[in-house]
Amino acid sequence: MTPTLTWAQLRDLKCAELEGAADGWGKSSNRADAARDRIERQMLTGLRDTQEGEAAQAAVARLRQLGRNFQYVYTECGLVRTTLNSLAHEMKTQQRALREALDDAAALRFTVHADGTVSYPAGGEGLIGGAPLRGGTAASSGPPGLVPPSGLVAPNPNAAKAQDIADRVTGAVRAAAEIDWRYAGILRRLKAEEGLKVPDSTWKDAAGDAAEVRDAAGAYLEDAIPHDASPAERRDWWAGLTQEQREEYLAVYPDRIGNLDGIPALVRDAANRDNLQLLIGKLEGRDDERSMTQLAGLREIDRQLGAGTQPPMFLLGIGDEGNGRAIVSFGNPDTAKNVAAYVPGLGTSLDRDFAEGDLKRARDTAIGAAEMNPDSSTASIVWLGYDAPQVALNDAAGSLDVAGEGAARSGAHEYNEFMTGLSATNQNDDPHVTAIGHSYGSLAVGLAAQERGGIPGADDIILVGSPGTGARTADELGVGPEHVFVGAAENDSVTKLPNSREASGLGSGIAGGASAGFALGASLGPAGAVVGGAVGGAAGGAVGYLAQGAQSKESDVWFGTDPAHQDFGANRFAVSEGPEPVQRGHGLMEAHSNYFHPTKDQMSSDNISRIVSGKSEDIVRERPR
């Protein structure tokens, strides 16, 4: 690239003017954010609370559209601000390099010409007569470091010094020209479509804009994000930033800041609401199953955020990696006295079912806790921060994930990191924290509790629909057995899964019995072989299962000891028996899914709410198995 910039122009460039322009765009971004906040937190809330009818609904829809428009203005103006600041930052670096070269030239009494060549005076001694060697002019032969040395040494010692200065001057100018060209392209593309609406296609463009600005501003902003620090250190890092620095991070890196444990909940919520729109734009138009599934979940979360809920929603995490990530709190976890974080289990992913069902579980718990203890504030969180095992008939390998602890162990570590962040940002001296695990999620919670130091801040643990925790007794979960609470419906088959030895005996018995039955039945023809194999498999499976069961404890389940059994030593609370799996009109796993539902299983829902609200002494108890 041939530079159109001269070293004199680079020297005289007023980077402060670029930074001043960035400040102006920042003010526009902030005004748009304030307008959006006023619409969402004041106008929409007031309208919903006081008005009904078609006109009110139309006004709500218009205000929501206006809020989205302001959100887009906030995002794009913030990107322009960061682009200009990053441009100034990079130009300053080249100005410093140029200034140092010019200062060296002045100290040596060299002359730097407008074209970048450098004249040097006579110096040294000639071989004949000892007269000083004549001076000359050095010109850069290309970018510094790209031209190998020739091996020849100029006799005038000033020549090498002049050559070095010429290379440094030309290198700074070339680099500055490349920077100017690169940022000019970015700024040209930061433009909005005409009109008063911001459709998903525009957010798709905004997602591309954000990625481009991120690439350009990596050294300026990203390198300072403390990814490897503790949540407490991240909290302190954020507190130490200027307001302008915070605004830039929120505009350019909403995904990083919104998903960084240790950042205050209000900040994470603001960042993730913006990142939610960028993710919707990113996935819009893709036709693969994973993208469409996640897009449906994101849209439903967005709908609920826009509709407004009580308790208020806080989006503490969102992402499209793996099966998707979403962390939603009903109530502010930084100010709440009672904080509960629920981990869902088998089959959970970022989809519409999660956005409707699992979010409702967290919200119902928050509402129930407020009823049980109205004098104490509560935040109830659903935490999808790991890849829960999926069950798919066309994916045998994926379906077997639920049989292992791999996903739960990975989730346990991430869950503890999140809980450490809650402890770092909660403003109460001694908040009451409850860890909740459902189904396979109870294994993740159990393994988290068995990590060194246990679950940070946890006072109580609730396990519902659990196939085991990886622990033999409640003592191993770190909060004391009196603070471990278990709900297990009589018709929830997940809580009665066979242990690994029984499952092995069942499998080997079926295989051996089927083989023997097939061979015996073959003498009666093909039909006999089929019948013999079926009968032999059933009989062999039963024998194998019983044989291994006789060598196992009654309390053994797939992942350790049955938490609802007396051998585990936890507090079992009363729940509904749940519908039988074969009962007409009910699903196969319905009893496994009702624990949080205030109408389908009010007993269980109320007991969970009592524990979360700090009223565990009021639970209705049930005898362990």
XYZ file of C-alpha atoms in Angstrom:
625
model
C 0.000 0.000 0.000
C 1.441 3.397 -0.994
C 0.877 5.822 1.890
C -0.950 9.067 1.107
C 0.095 10.359 4.503
C 3.268 12.380 5.087
C 5.322 12.338 8.240
C 4.503 16.018 8.805
C 0.772 15.216 8.694
C 1.233 12.342 11.125
C 3.278 14.575 13.432
C 0.642 17.310 13.407
C -2.389 14.991 13.696
C -4.545 16.116 16.634
C -5.670 12.836 18.188
C -7.491 14.859 20.831
C -9.969 15.889 18.141
C -10.683 12.232 17.365
C -11.217 11.592 21.066
C -13.473 14.645 21.260
C -15.565 13.288 18.406
C -15.707 9.946 20.209
C -17.011 11.721 23.309
C -19.768 13.289 21.220
C -20.874 9.926 19.864
C -20.683 8.581 23.405
C -23.079 11.261 24.612
C -25.492 10.357 21.821
C -25.223 6.713 22.809
C -25.911 7.556 26.452
C -28.924 9.702 25.589
C -30.380 6.848 23.535
C -29.775 4.456 26.432
C -31.472 6.823 28.873
C -34.447 7.148 26.522
C -34.722 3.388 26.183
C -34.529 2.992 29.952
C -37.277 5.564 30.484
C -39.531 3.796 27.986
C -38.981 0.323 29.442
C -38.891 1.113 33.159
C -41.320 4.008 33.395
C -43.639 4.457 30.427
C -44.292 0.800 29.623
C -44.633 -0.185 33.265
C -47.056 2.649 33.964
C -49.102 1.924 30.860
C -49.433 -1.784 31.640
C -50.410 -1.089 35.250
C -53.067 1.527 34.518
C -54.490 0.900 31.023
C -56.329 -1.941 29.284
C -57.885 -2.512 25.895
C -56.829 -2.457 22.255
C -55.590 1.136 22.343
C -53.363 0.378 25.318
C -52.015 -2.734 23.609
C -51.262 -0.746 20.456
C -49.477 1.903 22.520
C -47.404 -0.778 24.242
C -46.384 -2.234 20.872
C -45.374 1.213 19.574
C -43.386 1.980 22.715
C -41.613 -1.362 22.520
C -40.642 -0.598 18.915
C -39.399 2.824 19.957
C -37.393 1.216 22.755
C -35.781 -1.185 20.270
C -34.926 1.748 18.022
C -33.218 3.562 20.874
C -31.394 0.364 21.769
C -30.060 0.155 18.211
C -28.987 3.823 18.306
C -27.253 3.167 21.624
C -25.362 0.188 20.182
C -24.295 1.806 16.910
C -23.282 5.137 18.458
C -21.281 3.222 21.038
C -19.495 1.346 18.251
C -18.629 4.625 16.503
C -17.262 6.018 19.773
C -15.052 2.983 20.346
C -13.875 2.991 16.732
C -12.752 6.618 17.008
C -11.080 6.060 20.374
C -9.294 2.979 19.071
C -8.190 4.925 15.974
C -6.758 7.665 18.197
C -5.055 5.062 20.393
C -3.298 3.396 17.438
C -2.365 6.708 15.810
C -0.804 7.909 19.064
C 1.439 4.857 19.032
C 2.751 5.730 15.571
C 3.095 9.395 16.531
C 5.323 8.376 19.433
C 7.468 6.233 17.133
C 7.773 9.139 14.658
C 8.534 11.656 17.389
C 11.322 9.516 18.797
C 12.884 9.198 15.330
C 12.663 12.979 14.733
C 14.155 13.693 18.164
C 17.066 11.372 17.425
C 17.610 13.141 14.094
C 17.616 16.560 15.779
C 20.079 15.410 18.435
C 22.463 14.218 15.708
C 21.889 17.376 13.622
C 20.475 15.324 10.760
C 17.855 16.742 8.407
C 14.630 14.861 7.757
C 13.180 15.896 4.413
C 9.518 16.022 3.428
C 9.836 12.767 1.467
C 11.237 10.934 4.504
C 14.860 10.869 3.398
C 17.491 11.829 5.976
C 20.647 13.881 5.259
C 23.668 13.360 7.448
C 26.909 15.338 7.729
C 30.506 14.327 7.098
C 32.064 12.161 9.752
C 34.794 9.691 10.588
C 38.236 9.651 8.983
C 39.161 8.735 5.448
C 41.840 6.188 4.688
C 43.841 8.754 2.736
C 44.862 11.937 4.501
C 42.474 11.384 7.404
C 39.926 13.881 6.041
C 36.323 13.443 7.245
C 34.216 11.304 4.981
C 31.582 13.226 3.099
C 27.971 13.273 4.198
C 24.995 12.034 2.229
C 21.296 11.189 2.218
C 19.682 7.970 3.367
C 16.310 6.720 2.117
C 14.223 3.881 3.491
C 14.353 0.807 1.292
C 11.084 -0.562 2.668
C 9.359 -1.442 5.909
C 11.874 -1.867 8.725
C 13.025 -5.409 9.236
C 11.831 -6.676 5.828
C 15.055 -6.038 3.880
C 17.963 -8.265 4.895
C 21.314 -6.534 5.547
C 23.699 -6.537 2.590
C 26.817 -7.216 4.635
C 28.435 -3.971 3.427
C 29.289 -1.315 6.005
C 29.200 2.367 4.979
C 32.476 4.105 5.890
C 30.724 7.186 7.328
C 29.357 6.182 10.770
C 26.530 8.702 10.337
C 25.175 6.769 7.352
C 23.914 3.802 9.395
C 22.287 6.105 11.947
C 20.567 8.081 9.183
C 19.384 4.858 7.542
C 17.855 3.715 10.836
C 16.030 7.022 11.298
C 14.757 6.983 7.703
C 13.415 3.443 8.189
C 11.691 4.399 11.449
C 10.097 7.509 9.931
C 8.854 5.585 6.900
C 7.686 2.669 9.066
C 5.590 4.949 11.292
C 4.025 6.675 8.281
C 3.254 3.401 6.519
C 1.679 1.933 9.663
C -0.379 5.089 10.229
C -1.596 4.997 6.616
C -2.705 1.368 7.029
C -4.486 2.254 10.285
C -6.237 5.178 8.594
C -7.350 2.991 5.680
C -8.596 0.213 7.960
C -10.638 2.450 10.268
C -12.050 4.461 7.379
C -13.549 1.236 6.040
C -15.057 0.382 9.410
C -16.584 3.834 9.834
C -18.051 3.765 6.309
C -19.865 0.539 7.153
C -21.277 1.825 10.453
C -24.521 3.127 9.005
C -28.181 2.388 9.573
C -30.975 1.651 7.159
C -33.474 4.385 6.444
C -36.795 4.307 8.227
C -38.169 4.216 11.743
C -38.060 0.465 12.321
C -35.178 -1.771 13.339
C -35.933 -5.273 11.983
C -33.922 -8.390 12.762
C -31.964 -7.935 9.531
C -30.641 -4.646 10.892
C -29.560 -6.343 14.106
C -27.767 -8.894 11.946
C -25.795 -6.012 10.421
C -25.186 -4.633 13.909
C -23.747 -8.004 14.978
C -21.327 -7.815 12.047
C -20.455 -4.223 12.957
C -19.698 -5.226 16.545
C -17.456 -8.093 15.423
C -15.509 -5.783 13.102
C -15.018 -3.118 15.749
C -13.961 -5.805 18.206
C -11.258 -6.999 15.840
C -9.989 -3.468 15.448
C -10.161 -2.568 19.126
C -8.613 -5.765 20.500
C -5.460 -4.176 21.844
C -7.353 -1.117 22.996
C -10.017 -2.867 25.093
C -10.139 -6.655 25.026
C -6.673 -7.361 26.398
C -7.620 -5.626 29.651
C -10.686 -7.803 30.376
C -9.676 -9.969 33.380
C -10.889 -13.336 32.084
C -8.459 -15.301 34.256
C -9.068 -13.309 37.460
C -11.301 -14.308 40.357
C -14.876 -12.948 40.461
C -13.879 -10.614 43.312
C -10.990 -9.257 41.233
C -13.322 -8.755 38.264
C -15.753 -6.868 40.499
C -12.935 -4.577 41.639
C -11.685 -4.145 38.054
C -15.107 -2.972 36.932
C -15.430 -0.653 39.931
C -12.081 0.928 39.030
C -13.030 1.795 35.430
C -14.113 5.269 34.420
C -17.683 5.714 33.252
C -16.459 6.186 29.681
C -14.488 2.934 29.820
C -17.522 1.059 31.121
C -19.689 2.453 28.342
C -17.184 1.338 25.713
C -16.969 -2.188 27.077
C -20.763 -2.456 27.164
C -21.031 -1.226 23.580
C -18.318 -3.407 22.049
C -18.139 -6.444 24.332
C -21.642 -6.987 25.745
C -21.155 -10.761 25.489
C -17.891 -10.743 27.474
C -19.084 -8.356 30.180
C -22.564 -9.873 30.421
C -21.205 -13.367 31.026
C -18.340 -12.405 33.352
C -18.914 -13.683 36.896
C -18.195 -10.940 39.420
C -19.721 -8.119 37.353
C -22.762 -6.528 39.096
C -26.174 -7.896 38.106
C -27.501 -4.590 36.759
C -24.489 -4.307 34.456
C -24.737 -7.921 33.302
C -28.435 -7.467 32.601
C -27.844 -4.360 30.466
C -25.015 -6.033 28.539
C -26.928 -9.256 27.942
C -30.056 -7.485 26.750
C -27.942 -5.900 24.032
C -26.132 -9.148 23.293
C -29.512 -10.889 23.055
C -30.439 -8.648 20.128
C -27.069 -9.270 18.479
C -27.524 -13.036 18.864
C -31.018 -12.875 17.385
C -29.584 -10.936 14.456
C -26.723 -13.425 14.104
C -29.022 -16.479 13.981
C -31.782 -14.866 11.923
C -32.061 -16.454 8.490
C -30.034 -19.577 9.292
C -31.840 -22.775 8.381
C -29.946 -25.377 10.401
C -31.884 -27.054 13.224
C -29.601 -25.871 16.024
C -29.801 -22.198 15.010
C -33.584 -22.294 14.564
C -34.026 -24.017 17.929
C -31.874 -21.473 19.753
C -33.484 -18.581 17.917
C -36.910 -19.679 19.170
C -35.574 -19.723 22.741
C -33.936 -16.320 22.377
C -37.104 -14.787 20.963
C -39.181 -16.095 23.869
C -36.715 -14.709 26.417
C -36.790 -11.388 24.562
C -40.590 -11.413 24.624
C -40.664 -11.940 28.373
C -38.086 -9.229 28.970
C -40.149 -6.820 26.911
C -43.440 -7.804 28.507
C -42.213 -6.984 31.989
C -42.617 -9.385 34.906
C -42.971 -9.315 38.647
C -40.548 -10.034 40.153
C -38.425 -8.205 37.548
C -36.213 -10.262 35.245
C -32.434 -9.931 35.148
C -30.582 -11.539 32.239
C -27.311 -12.652 33.852
C -26.001 -14.712 30.956
C -26.796 -15.530 27.330
C -24.877 -17.284 24.566
C -25.141 -19.670 21.633
C -22.180 -21.922 22.375
C -22.854 -25.653 22.669
C -26.537 -26.305 23.362
C -26.920 -22.657 24.342
C -26.449 -20.705 27.551
C -28.975 -18.688 29.543
C -28.974 -17.462 33.131
C -32.117 -15.631 34.228
C -32.921 -14.248 37.675
C -36.310 -13.163 38.963
C -35.288 -10.527 41.483
C -31.950 -8.750 41.819
C -29.374 -11.238 43.196
C -27.107 -8.384 44.336
C -29.673 -6.888 46.694
C -31.785 -9.927 47.642
C -31.404 -11.446 51.088
C -32.403 -14.896 49.776
C -30.767 -16.143 46.576
C -31.513 -19.497 44.916
C -29.825 -20.885 41.802
C -31.522 -23.841 40.105
C -29.698 -26.184 37.681
C -31.961 -27.996 35.171
C -31.113 -31.447 33.919
C -31.567 -34.012 31.174
C -32.701 -32.672 27.804
C -32.406 -28.991 28.716
C -31.055 -26.641 26.054
C -31.625 -23.082 24.919
C -34.957 -23.584 23.197
C -38.552 -22.486 23.529
C -39.342 -25.178 26.110
C -36.555 -23.905 28.358
C -37.610 -20.274 27.903
C -41.194 -21.110 28.796
C -40.849 -23.980 31.279
C -37.597 -23.546 33.189
C -37.973 -19.783 33.471
C -41.452 -20.350 34.894
C -40.005 -22.690 37.527
C -37.612 -19.992 38.707
C -40.328 -17.341 38.662
C -42.804 -19.553 40.561
C -40.128 -20.153 43.200
C -39.493 -16.418 43.542
C -43.228 -15.711 43.913
C -43.660 -18.567 46.375
C -40.694 -17.455 48.493
C -42.095 -13.929 48.683
C -45.398 -15.358 49.953
C -43.653 -17.547 52.527
C -41.449 -14.736 53.823
C -42.756 -11.322 52.709
C -40.285 -9.497 54.969
C -37.233 -10.825 53.122
C -36.361 -10.189 49.448
C -35.657 -13.122 47.108
C -33.892 -13.683 43.800
C -34.606 -17.003 42.097
C -32.250 -17.975 39.257
C -32.371 -20.620 36.554
C -28.788 -21.453 35.543
C -28.194 -23.044 32.146
C -24.431 -22.587 32.125
C -23.469 -26.060 30.908
C -24.348 -28.574 28.218
C -26.899 -30.830 29.858
C -27.116 -34.309 28.291
C -29.595 -34.572 25.451
C -31.752 -37.558 24.553
C -32.248 -38.172 20.861
C -33.435 -41.388 19.287
C -31.196 -40.764 16.260
C -28.102 -40.077 18.377
C -27.161 -43.088 20.457
C -23.846 -41.570 21.595
C -25.523 -38.373 22.737
C -28.241 -40.305 24.517
C -25.620 -42.182 26.521
C -24.182 -38.929 27.929
C -26.763 -39.036 30.689
C -25.237 -42.298 31.912
C -21.925 -40.587 32.670
C -20.713 -37.808 34.930
C -18.706 -35.867 32.310
C -21.256 -33.134 31.591
C -22.109 -32.791 35.282
C -18.455 -32.422 36.307
C -17.929 -29.707 33.735
C -21.133 -28.006 34.844
C -20.162 -28.283 38.523
C -17.030 -26.205 37.984
C -18.861 -23.525 36.003
C -21.689 -23.456 38.560
C -19.265 -22.861 41.410
C -17.636 -20.041 39.472
C -21.050 -18.455 39.013
C -21.899 -18.874 42.691
C -18.572 -17.286 43.624
C -19.610 -14.318 41.510
C -22.929 -14.051 43.358
C -21.056 -13.998 46.670
C -18.752 -11.276 45.370
C -21.537 -8.933 44.274
C -24.296 -9.521 46.853
C -24.602 -6.448 49.064
C -25.946 -8.215 52.184
C -23.628 -9.131 55.033
C -24.893 -12.702 55.208
C -27.237 -13.646 52.350
C -29.138 -16.934 52.529
C -28.114 -18.962 49.453
C -29.793 -22.128 48.194
C -28.423 -24.435 45.487
C -31.133 -26.389 43.660
C -30.621 -29.331 41.313
C -33.320 -31.108 39.335
C -32.844 -34.453 37.590
C -29.323 -34.660 36.094
C -28.845 -31.125 37.378
C -28.873 -32.566 40.907
C -25.763 -34.541 39.967
C -24.093 -31.322 38.802
C -25.039 -29.629 42.087
C -23.898 -32.663 44.081
C -20.522 -32.732 42.354
C -20.192 -28.960 42.807
C -20.807 -29.436 46.521
C -18.046 -32.049 46.636
C -15.452 -29.796 45.016
C -12.877 -28.280 47.318
C -14.571 -25.653 49.476
C -18.055 -26.743 48.393
C -20.564 -24.482 46.658
C -19.493 -20.896 47.473
C -21.915 -19.201 49.838
C -24.414 -22.092 49.884
C -26.417 -22.545 53.086
C -28.955 -25.107 51.840
C -29.121 -27.644 49.012
C -32.352 -28.893 47.413
C -32.376 -32.039 45.255
C -35.531 -32.985 43.343
C -36.091 -35.850 40.909
C -32.510 -36.919 41.587
C -30.811 -40.022 40.133
C -28.011 -39.485 42.681
C -25.348 -36.910 43.478
C -22.152 -38.928 43.265
C -22.072 -38.895 47.075
C -22.710 -41.726 49.485
C -24.192 -39.537 52.240
C -25.467 -35.998 52.712
C -22.400 -35.311 54.880
C -20.303 -35.171 51.721
C -22.182 -32.147 50.331
C -20.502 -29.641 52.622
C -23.490 -27.868 54.208
C -24.347 -30.451 56.854
C -27.041 -33.124 56.412
C -29.584 -30.948 58.222
C -29.311 -28.455 55.341
C -29.778 -30.986 52.512
C -33.408 -31.327 51.373
C -34.772 -33.935 48.976
C -38.030 -34.255 47.058
C -38.808 -37.551 45.312
C -42.251 -38.328 43.858
C -43.427 -41.903 44.218
C -44.155 -42.133 40.483
C -40.919 -40.446 39.375
C -38.973 -43.311 37.827
C -35.784 -41.246 37.579
C -35.418 -41.399 41.367
C -35.543 -45.199 41.207
C -33.069 -45.907 38.441
C -31.095 -49.120 38.914
C -27.524 -48.839 40.032
C -24.736 -49.521 37.576
C -24.278 -53.123 38.726
C -27.985 -53.885 38.286
C -27.968 -52.250 34.870
C -24.936 -54.317 33.881
C -26.620 -57.499 35.059
C -29.784 -56.590 33.176
C -27.885 -55.936 29.966
C -25.703 -59.032 30.081
C -28.711 -61.167 31.151
C -30.779 -59.972 28.215
C -27.961 -60.642 25.770
C -27.180 -64.103 27.139
C -30.819 -65.126 27.575
C -31.796 -63.956 24.107
C -28.929 -65.858 22.529
C -29.794 -69.085 24.359
C -33.528 -68.719 23.697
C -32.923 -68.075 20.005
C -30.810 -71.197 19.699
C -33.359 -73.378 21.503
C -36.300 -71.960 19.583
C -34.606 -72.357 16.215
C -35.411 -76.062 16.230
C -39.061 -75.065 15.837
C -38.390 -72.865 12.855
C -37.941 -69.108 12.315
C -40.978 -68.170 14.403
C -39.717 -70.311 17.248
C -36.330 -68.631 17.100
C -37.931 -65.176 17.402
C -40.210 -66.202 20.271
C -37.397 -68.073 22.001
C -35.073 -65.093 21.727
C -37.685 -62.729 23.193
C -38.612 -65.016 26.060
C -34.974 -65.869 26.771
C -33.970 -62.210 26.762
C -36.712 -61.257 29.227
C -35.909 -64.146 31.533
C -32.162 -63.614 31.305
C -32.520 -59.911 31.978
C -34.603 -60.553 35.074
C -32.143 -63.126 36.397
C -29.149 -60.860 35.742
C -30.843 -57.886 37.351
C -31.845 -59.850 40.465
C -28.429 -61.457 40.780
C -26.630 -58.123 40.773
C -29.333 -56.507 42.911
C -28.745 -59.122 45.599
C -25.161 -57.903 45.846
C -26.178 -54.229 46.050
C -27.624 -52.061 48.763
C -31.292 -51.121 48.512
C -30.258 -47.462 48.560
C -27.855 -47.727 45.618
C -28.884 -45.798 42.502
C -27.011 -44.946 39.327
C -25.010 -42.042 40.785
C -24.257 -43.130 44.347
C -26.869 -43.341 47.091
C -30.535 -42.497 46.572
C -30.846 -39.016 48.168
C -34.394 -39.855 49.310
C -33.239 -42.984 51.155
C -32.560 -43.040 54.868
C -28.985 -44.227 54.173
C -28.228 -40.854 52.581
C -29.241 -38.954 55.708
C -30.939 -35.888 54.167
C -34.291 -34.248 54.981
C -37.019 -35.589 52.726
C -39.896 -33.169 52.194
C -43.416 -34.051 51.106
C -44.339 -33.949 47.427
C -47.235 -35.221 45.345
C -47.011 -38.822 44.176
C -47.493 -37.588 40.634
C -49.460 -39.336 37.890
C -48.520 -42.896 36.992
C -46.509 -43.132 33.766
C -49.173 -45.227 32.030
C -52.125 -43.246 33.352
C -54.356 -41.955 30.559
C -53.719 -38.360 29.532
C -50.367 -38.084 31.302
C -46.871 -38.169 29.896
C -44.317 -40.842 30.618
C -42.161 -38.494 32.729
C -44.796 -36.110 34.057
C -44.188 -36.945 37.722
C -40.547 -36.023 37.133
C -41.444 -32.507 35.993
C -43.961 -31.212 38.536
C -41.827 -30.389 41.574
C -41.817 -26.624 41.005
C -45.386 -26.338 39.687
C -47.663 -24.547 42.190
C -50.857 -26.184 40.880
C -49.687 -29.637 39.752
C -47.655 -30.173 42.928
C -48.433 -27.426 45.413
C -46.927 -29.377 48.316
C -43.534 -29.635 46.653
C -43.620 -26.061 45.312
C -44.485 -24.677 48.747
C -41.762 -26.691 50.452
C -39.145 -25.493 47.965
C -40.305 -21.901 48.498
C -40.087 -22.302 52.275
C -36.492 -23.496 52.089
C -35.473 -20.774 49.626
C -37.048 -18.046 51.763
C -35.166 -19.154 54.884
C -38.149 -20.910 56.458
C -36.950 -24.504 56.166
C -38.199 -25.265 59.670
C -41.747 -24.957 58.297
C -41.494 -27.627 55.591
C -43.868 -30.571 55.553
C -41.667 -33.622 55.972
C -41.928 -37.115 54.546
C -40.270 -40.268 55.820
C -37.190 -41.325 53.851
C -37.375 -44.504 51.827
